[in-house]
Short mmCIF file of N, CA and C in Angstrom, two decimals:
data_model
loop_
_atom_site.label_atom_id
_atom_site.label_comp_id
_atom_site.label_asym_id
_atom_site.label_seq_id
_atom_site.Cartn_x
_atom_site.Cartn_y
_atom_site.Cartn_z
N UNK B 1 118.96 105.97 93.72
CA UNK B 1 118.04 105.02 94.18
C UNK B 1 117.18 105.02 94.89
N UNK B 2 116.33 104.49 94.89
CA UNK B 2 115.30 104.36 95.49
C UNK B 2 115.37 103.74 97.45
N UNK B 3 115.14 104.46 98.73
CA UNK B 3 115.17 103.84 100.03
C UNK B 3 114.13 104.01 100.97
N UNK B 4 113.98 102.60 101.42
CA UNK B 4 112.77 103.01 102.54
C UNK B 4 113.32 102.93 103.80
N UNK B 5 112.79 103.91 104.68
CA UNK B 5 113.46 103.72 106.08
C UNK B 5 112.16 104.55 106.85
N UNK B 6 111.91 102.70 107.47
CA UNK B 6 111.57 102.72 109.64
C UNK B 6 111.80 103.10 110.43
N UNK B 7 110.81 104.05 110.75
CA UNK B 7 110.90 104.07 112.62
C UNK B 7 109.60 103.77 112.96
N UNK B 8 109.81 104.30 114.60
CA UNK B 8 108.59 103.83 115.84
C UNK B 8 108.78 102.39 115.95
N UNK B 9 109.30 101.26 116.11
CA UNK B 9 109.43 99.81 117.00
C UNK B 9 110.19 100.84 117.91
N UNK B 10 109.92 99.36 118.91
CA UNK B 10 110.26 99.55 120.17
C UNK B 10 109.25 98.23 121.13
N UNK B 11 109.69 98.75 122.32
CA UNK B 11 109.11 98.00 123.09
C UNK B 11 107.34 98.40 124.21
N UNK B 12 106.39 97.62 124.12
CA UNK B 12 105.77 98.45 124.76
C UNK B 12 104.74 96.81 125.18
N UNK B 13 104.31 97.77 126.02
CA UNK B 13 103.42 96.66 126.88
C UNK B 13 102.01 96.19 126.22
N UNK B 14 101.15 95.24 126.33
CA UNK B 14 99.66 94.65 126.34
C UNK B 14 99.43 95.91 126.76
N UNK B 15 97.99 95.88 125.47
CA UNK B 15 97.53 97.26 125.37
C UNK B 15 97.60 98.50 125.38
N UNK B 16 99.16 98.50 124.33
CA UNK B 16 99.52 99.53 124.67
C UNK B 16 99.34 100.50 122.91
N UNK B 17 99.85 101.37 122.34
CA UNK B 17 100.00 101.64 120.78
C UNK B 17 101.59 101.34 121.00
N UNK B 18 101.38 101.60 119.54
CA UNK B 18 103.56 102.79 118.27
C UNK B 18 102.73 102.66 116.98
N UNK B 19 102.91 103.88 116.68
CA UNK B 19 103.03 104.56 115.27
C UNK B 19 104.61 104.17 114.13
N UNK B 20 104.48 103.08 114.13
CA UNK B 20 105.13 102.87 112.53
C UNK B 20 105.51 104.00 111.34
N UNK B 21 106.94 105.15 111.08
CA UNK B 21 106.70 105.69 110.07
C UNK B 21 107.61 104.59 108.58
N UNK B 22 107.61 105.46 107.87
CA UNK B 22 108.16 104.96 106.89
C UNK B 22 108.09 105.92 105.68
N UNK B 23 109.60 106.70 105.13
CA UNK B 23 109.54 107.42 103.61
C UNK B 23 111.01 107.28 103.33
N UNK B 24 110.09 107.15 101.69
CA UNK B 24 110.74 106.57 100.51
C UNK B 24 111.48 107.49 100.06
N UNK B 25 112.66 107.60 99.87
CA UNK B 25 113.76 108.97 99.03
C UNK B 25 113.87 107.71 97.71
N UNK B 26 114.04 109.43 97.27
CA UNK B 26 115.76 109.23 96.63
C UNK B 26 114.74 109.69 94.83
N UNK B 27 114.49 108.75 93.20
CA UNK B 27 113.77 109.40 92.19
C UNK B 27 112.68 108.75 91.76
N UNK B 28 111.75 109.44 92.49
CA UNK B 28 110.88 108.22 92.46
C UNK B 28 109.49 109.41 92.20
N UNK B 29 109.23 108.75 91.03
CA UNK B 29 108.33 109.77 89.77
C UNK B 29 106.52 109.21 90.40
N UNK B 30 107.05 107.80 91.28
CA UNK B 30 105.04 107.60 91.51
C UNK B 30 105.30 106.12 91.85
N UNK B 31 104.79 106.49 93.43
CA UNK B 31 104.27 105.26 94.38
C UNK B 31 102.48 104.69 94.06
N UNK B 32 102.89 103.28 93.75
CA UNK B 32 101.50 102.47 94.03
C UNK B 32 100.94 102.15 95.58
N UNK B 33 100.80 100.87 95.05
CA UNK B 33 100.97 100.58 96.54
C UNK B 33 101.85 100.71 97.79
N UNK B 34 101.23 100.90 99.39
CA UNK B 34 102.56 100.56 100.57
C UNK B 34 101.77 99.55 100.56
N UNK B 35 103.03 99.35 101.79
CA UNK B 35 102.46 97.90 102.37
C UNK B 35 103.17 97.89 103.55
N UNK B 36 102.73 97.05 104.84
CA UNK B 36 103.20 96.91 105.96
C UNK B 36 103.54 95.09 105.65
N UNK B 37 104.73 94.29 106.26
CA UNK B 37 104.91 93.35 106.58
C UNK B 37 104.65 92.85 108.05
N UNK B 38 104.57 92.27 108.02
CA UNK B 38 105.44 91.86 109.74
C UNK B 38 106.15 90.01 109.84
N UNK B 39 106.83 89.82 110.88
CA UNK B 39 107.48 88.11 110.31
C UNK B 39 108.41 88.19 111.89
N UNK B 40 107.51 86.72 112.55
CA UNK B 40 108.21 86.80 113.59
C UNK B 40 109.06 85.82 113.35
N UNK B 41 110.37 85.12 114.61
CA UNK B 41 111.18 84.23 114.24
C UNK B 41 110.31 83.04 114.12
N UNK B 42 110.70 81.92 112.85
CA UNK B 42 110.53 80.43 112.84
C UNK B 42 109.01 80.64 112.16
N UNK B 43 108.50 82.52 111.47
CA UNK B 43 106.54 82.15 110.90
C UNK B 43 106.79 83.10 109.53
N UNK B 44 106.00 82.66 109.21
CA UNK B 44 106.13 82.76 107.41
C UNK B 44 105.95 84.70 106.91
N UNK B 45 106.33 85.23 106.81
CA UNK B 45 106.23 86.58 105.92
C UNK B 45 104.87 87.44 106.55
N UNK B 46 103.88 88.12 106.41
CA UNK B 46 102.49 88.09 106.86
C UNK B 46 102.47 89.32 106.21
N UNK B 47 101.54 89.50 105.18
CA UNK B 47 101.51 91.03 104.87
C UNK B 47 100.24 91.55 105.50
N UNK B 48 100.21 92.47 106.88
CA UNK B 48 99.46 93.22 107.25
C UNK B 48 98.62 93.73 106.38
N UNK B 49 98.92 95.55 106.17
CA UNK B 49 98.53 96.20 105.89
C UNK B 49 98.80 96.56 104.65
N UNK B 50 97.95 97.48 103.12
CA UNK B 50 98.51 97.36 102.45
C UNK B 50 97.14 98.60 102.41
N UNK B 51 98.07 99.98 101.38
CA UNK B 51 96.54 100.94 100.93
C UNK B 51 96.76 101.02 99.53
N UNK B 52 96.10 101.73 98.97
CA UNK B 52 96.70 102.35 97.48
C UNK B 52 96.53 103.72 97.58
N UNK B 53 97.16 104.37 96.74
CA UNK B 53 97.33 105.73 96.03
C UNK B 53 96.48 105.98 96.24
N UNK B 54 94.93 105.69 96.52
CA UNK B 54 93.79 106.95 95.89
C UNK B 54 93.53 106.65 97.48
N UNK B 55 94.36 105.89 98.49
CA UNK B 55 93.58 105.75 99.81
C UNK B 55 93.32 104.47 100.40
N UNK B 56 92.51 103.48 99.39
CA UNK B 56 91.78 102.33 100.04
C UNK B 56 92.60 100.97 100.43
N UNK B 57 92.32 100.45 101.66
CA UNK B 57 92.53 100.12 102.26
C UNK B 57 92.52 98.74 102.61
N UNK B 58 93.59 97.63 103.29
CA UNK B 58 92.85 96.41 103.61
C UNK B 58 93.76 96.04 105.06
N UNK B 59 93.77 95.34 105.24
CA UNK B 59 94.22 94.28 106.48
C UNK B 59 93.94 93.21 107.02
N UNK B 60 94.94 92.56 106.79
CA UNK B 60 95.02 91.27 107.90
C UNK B 60 93.39 90.65 108.92
N UNK B 61 93.49 90.25 109.07
CA UNK B 61 91.88 90.13 109.63
C UNK B 61 91.94 90.33 111.49
N UNK B 62 94.05 89.30 111.29
CA UNK B 62 94.63 89.57 112.72
C UNK B 62 94.76 90.98 113.39
N UNK B 63 94.44 92.37 112.63
CA UNK B 63 94.90 93.17 113.01
C UNK B 63 93.80 94.59 112.91
N UNK B 64 92.48 93.72 112.07
CA UNK B 64 91.53 94.58 111.31
C UNK B 64 90.87 95.08 112.68
N UNK B 65 90.45 96.51 112.83
CA UNK B 65 89.95 97.01 113.60
C UNK B 65 90.68 97.23 114.99
N UNK B 66 91.80 97.06 114.68
CA UNK B 66 93.12 97.89 115.94
C UNK B 66 94.21 98.20 115.24
N UNK B 67 94.88 98.05 113.45
CA UNK B 67 95.77 98.23 112.98
C UNK B 67 94.68 99.71 112.13
N UNK B 68 95.87 100.73 111.70
CA UNK B 68 95.25 101.37 110.31
C UNK B 68 96.47 102.16 109.61
N UNK B 69 96.28 101.53 108.71
CA UNK B 69 97.12 102.23 107.34
C UNK B 69 97.19 103.82 107.06
N UNK B 70 98.24 104.41 106.86
CA UNK B 70 97.60 105.70 105.95
C UNK B 70 98.94 105.82 104.94
N UNK B 71 98.56 107.12 104.74
CA UNK B 71 99.51 107.66 103.85
C UNK B 71 99.61 109.08 103.67
N UNK B 72 100.90 109.66 102.94
CA UNK B 72 100.99 110.67 103.14
C UNK B 72 101.41 111.30 101.11
N UNK B 73 100.96 111.10 100.10
CA UNK B 73 101.81 111.12 99.12
C UNK B 73 102.26 112.33 98.42
N UNK B 74 102.66 113.16 99.00
CA UNK B 74 102.84 114.51 99.04
C UNK B 74 104.78 114.36 99.56
N UNK B 75 104.85 113.55 100.73
CA UNK B 75 106.33 113.40 101.78
C UNK B 75 106.39 111.68 101.44
N UNK B 76 105.64 111.26 100.29
CA UNK B 76 106.18 109.66 100.09
C UNK B 76 106.34 109.64 101.34
N UNK B 77 104.99 108.53 102.31
CA UNK B 77 105.72 108.76 103.41
C UNK B 77 103.99 107.56 103.65
N UNK B 78 104.59 106.52 104.89
CA UNK B 78 103.06 105.08 105.14
C UNK B 78 102.83 105.57 106.47
N UNK B 79 102.75 104.57 106.77
CA UNK B 79 102.20 104.29 108.25
C UNK B 79 101.44 103.22 108.93
N UNK B 80 101.54 103.00 110.30
CA UNK B 80 100.75 102.36 110.66
C UNK B 80 100.65 102.52 111.91
N UNK B 81 99.39 102.82 112.52
CA UNK B 81 99.04 102.87 113.35
C UNK B 81 98.64 101.56 114.29
N UNK B 82 98.92 101.31 114.77
CA UNK B 82 99.34 100.21 115.99
C UNK B 82 98.41 100.41 116.81
N UNK B 83 97.40 100.13 117.49
CA UNK B 83 96.57 100.31 118.78
C UNK B 83 95.88 99.02 119.69
N UNK B 84 96.04 98.60 120.80
CA UNK B 84 95.20 97.67 121.42
C UNK B 84 96.57 96.48 121.16
N UNK B 85 97.98 96.14 121.16
CA UNK B 85 99.26 95.37 121.27
C UNK B 85 98.72 94.52 121.95
N UNK B 86 98.86 93.52 121.67
CA UNK B 86 99.11 92.10 122.28
C UNK B 86 100.83 90.83 121.53
N UNK B 87 100.64 90.27 122.96
CA UNK B 87 101.85 89.63 122.36
C UNK B 87 102.34 88.99 121.39
N UNK B 88 101.13 89.54 120.55
CA UNK B 88 101.47 88.20 119.32
C UNK B 88 101.56 88.93 118.39
N UNK B 89 101.73 90.67 118.46
CA UNK B 89 101.62 91.41 117.21
C UNK B 89 103.16 91.06 117.52
N UNK B 90 104.04 90.57 117.57
CA UNK B 90 105.15 90.64 118.59
C UNK B 90 106.29 90.72 116.95
N UNK B 91 107.06 90.99 116.06
CA UNK B 91 107.77 90.96 115.26
C UNK B 91 108.33 91.94 114.36
N UNK B 92 109.26 92.17 113.36
CA UNK B 92 109.81 92.49 113.06
C UNK B 92 109.17 93.03 111.67
N UNK B 93 108.93 94.32 111.28
CA UNK B 93 107.73 94.81 110.71
C UNK B 93 108.74 96.09 109.36
N UNK B 94 108.49 95.06 108.53
CA UNK B 94 108.70 95.91 107.00
C UNK B 94 107.61 96.98 105.97
N UNK B 95 107.86 97.97 105.68
CA UNK B 95 107.57 98.59 104.90
C UNK B 95 107.86 97.87 103.44
N UNK B 96 106.84 97.72 102.31
CA UNK B 96 107.30 97.99 101.60
C UNK B 96 106.39 98.97 100.39
N UNK B 97 106.88 98.88 98.82
CA UNK B 97 105.93 100.20 98.31
C UNK B 97 106.49 99.81 96.60
N UNK B 98 105.41 99.72 95.84
CA UNK B 98 106.15 99.78 94.28
C UNK B 98 105.74 100.69 94.07
N UNK B 99 107.23 101.21 93.87
CA UNK B 99 107.71 102.53 92.96
C UNK B 99 108.03 102.79 91.51
N UNK B 100 108.00 103.58 91.02
CA UNK B 100 107.79 103.91 89.33
C UNK B 100 109.12 104.79 90.31
N UNK B 101 110.62 104.36 88.93
CA UNK B 101 111.60 105.10 89.92
C UNK B 101 112.61 105.39 88.42
N UNK B 102 113.51 106.27 87.69
CA UNK B 102 114.23 105.60 86.53
C UNK B 102 113.21 104.91 85.39
N UNK B 103 112.78 104.93 85.38
CA UNK B 103 111.74 104.46 84.05
C UNK B 103 110.85 103.29 84.25
N UNK B 104 111.65 102.31 84.94
CA UNK B 104 109.82 101.24 85.22
C UNK B 104 110.53 101.23 87.09
N UNK B 105 109.18 100.13 86.92
CA UNK B 105 108.45 100.19 88.74
C UNK B 105 109.24 98.85 89.22
N UNK B 106 109.59 98.88 90.76
CA UNK B 106 110.15 98.00 91.35
C UNK B 106 109.60 97.64 92.63
N UNK B 107 109.46 97.20 93.16
CA UNK B 107 109.69 96.83 94.52
C UNK B 107 110.11 97.20 95.11
N UNK B 108 110.25 97.94 96.80
CA UNK B 108 111.55 98.14 97.86
C UNK B 108 110.77 97.69 99.19
N UNK B 109 112.28 97.42 100.15
CA UNK B 109 111.41 97.58 101.18
C UNK B 109 112.97 98.91 102.01
N UNK B 110 111.66 98.39 103.08
CA UNK B 110 112.38 98.39 104.53
C UNK B 110 113.33 98.08 104.91
N UNK B 111 114.82 98.57 105.74
CA UNK B 111 115.22 97.54 106.96
C UNK B 111 114.85 96.46 108.20
N UNK B 112 113.60 97.37 108.15
CA UNK B 112 112.77 95.92 109.26
C UNK B 112 112.64 96.98 110.94
N UNK B 113 111.69 97.06 111.39
CA UNK B 113 111.69 97.85 112.27
C UNK B 113 110.82 96.54 113.80
N UNK B 114 111.91 96.23 114.68
CA UNK B 114 111.03 95.54 115.83
C UNK B 114 110.09 96.07 116.64
N UNK B 115 109.27 94.91 116.62
CA UNK B 115 108.03 95.64 117.96
C UNK B 115 108.05 94.52 118.93
N UNK B 116 108.43 94.95 119.80
CA UNK B 116 108.14 93.94 120.86
C UNK B 116 106.94 94.44 122.18
N UNK B 117 105.86 92.94 122.37
CA UNK B 117 104.92 93.60 122.92
C UNK B 117 104.60 92.34 124.08
N UNK B 118 105.61 93.54 126.07
CA UNK B 118 105.18 92.24 126.28
C UNK B 118 103.54 92.83 127.35
N UNK B 119 103.49 90.87 128.35
CA UNK B 119 102.46 91.03 128.84
C UNK B 119 102.78 91.64 131.03
#
């Protein structure tokens, strides 16, 4: 089985920084794209950032210039460095990865980690 485990969420004041981490484990042959999503109460889940296996990145307009996604293919990890955090960034952040395991590709999700930004 494949599991994604997230860490790094917490409470931070506006203008502060957090770094989220996500590690994939299990019978993994390969991981293609890795992504970070977020969802605030009453709102749709939003794609925050994505990164391909080769390192190409994409960001939501709302976080561009403030957040940086990166990955370590050898460790099956993806990170989200979040700077200049604002209250509107408050949400549950989810790690997502497209994983080849036991002969097929599937999307996997982490459990989510809460990020709260206070003013």
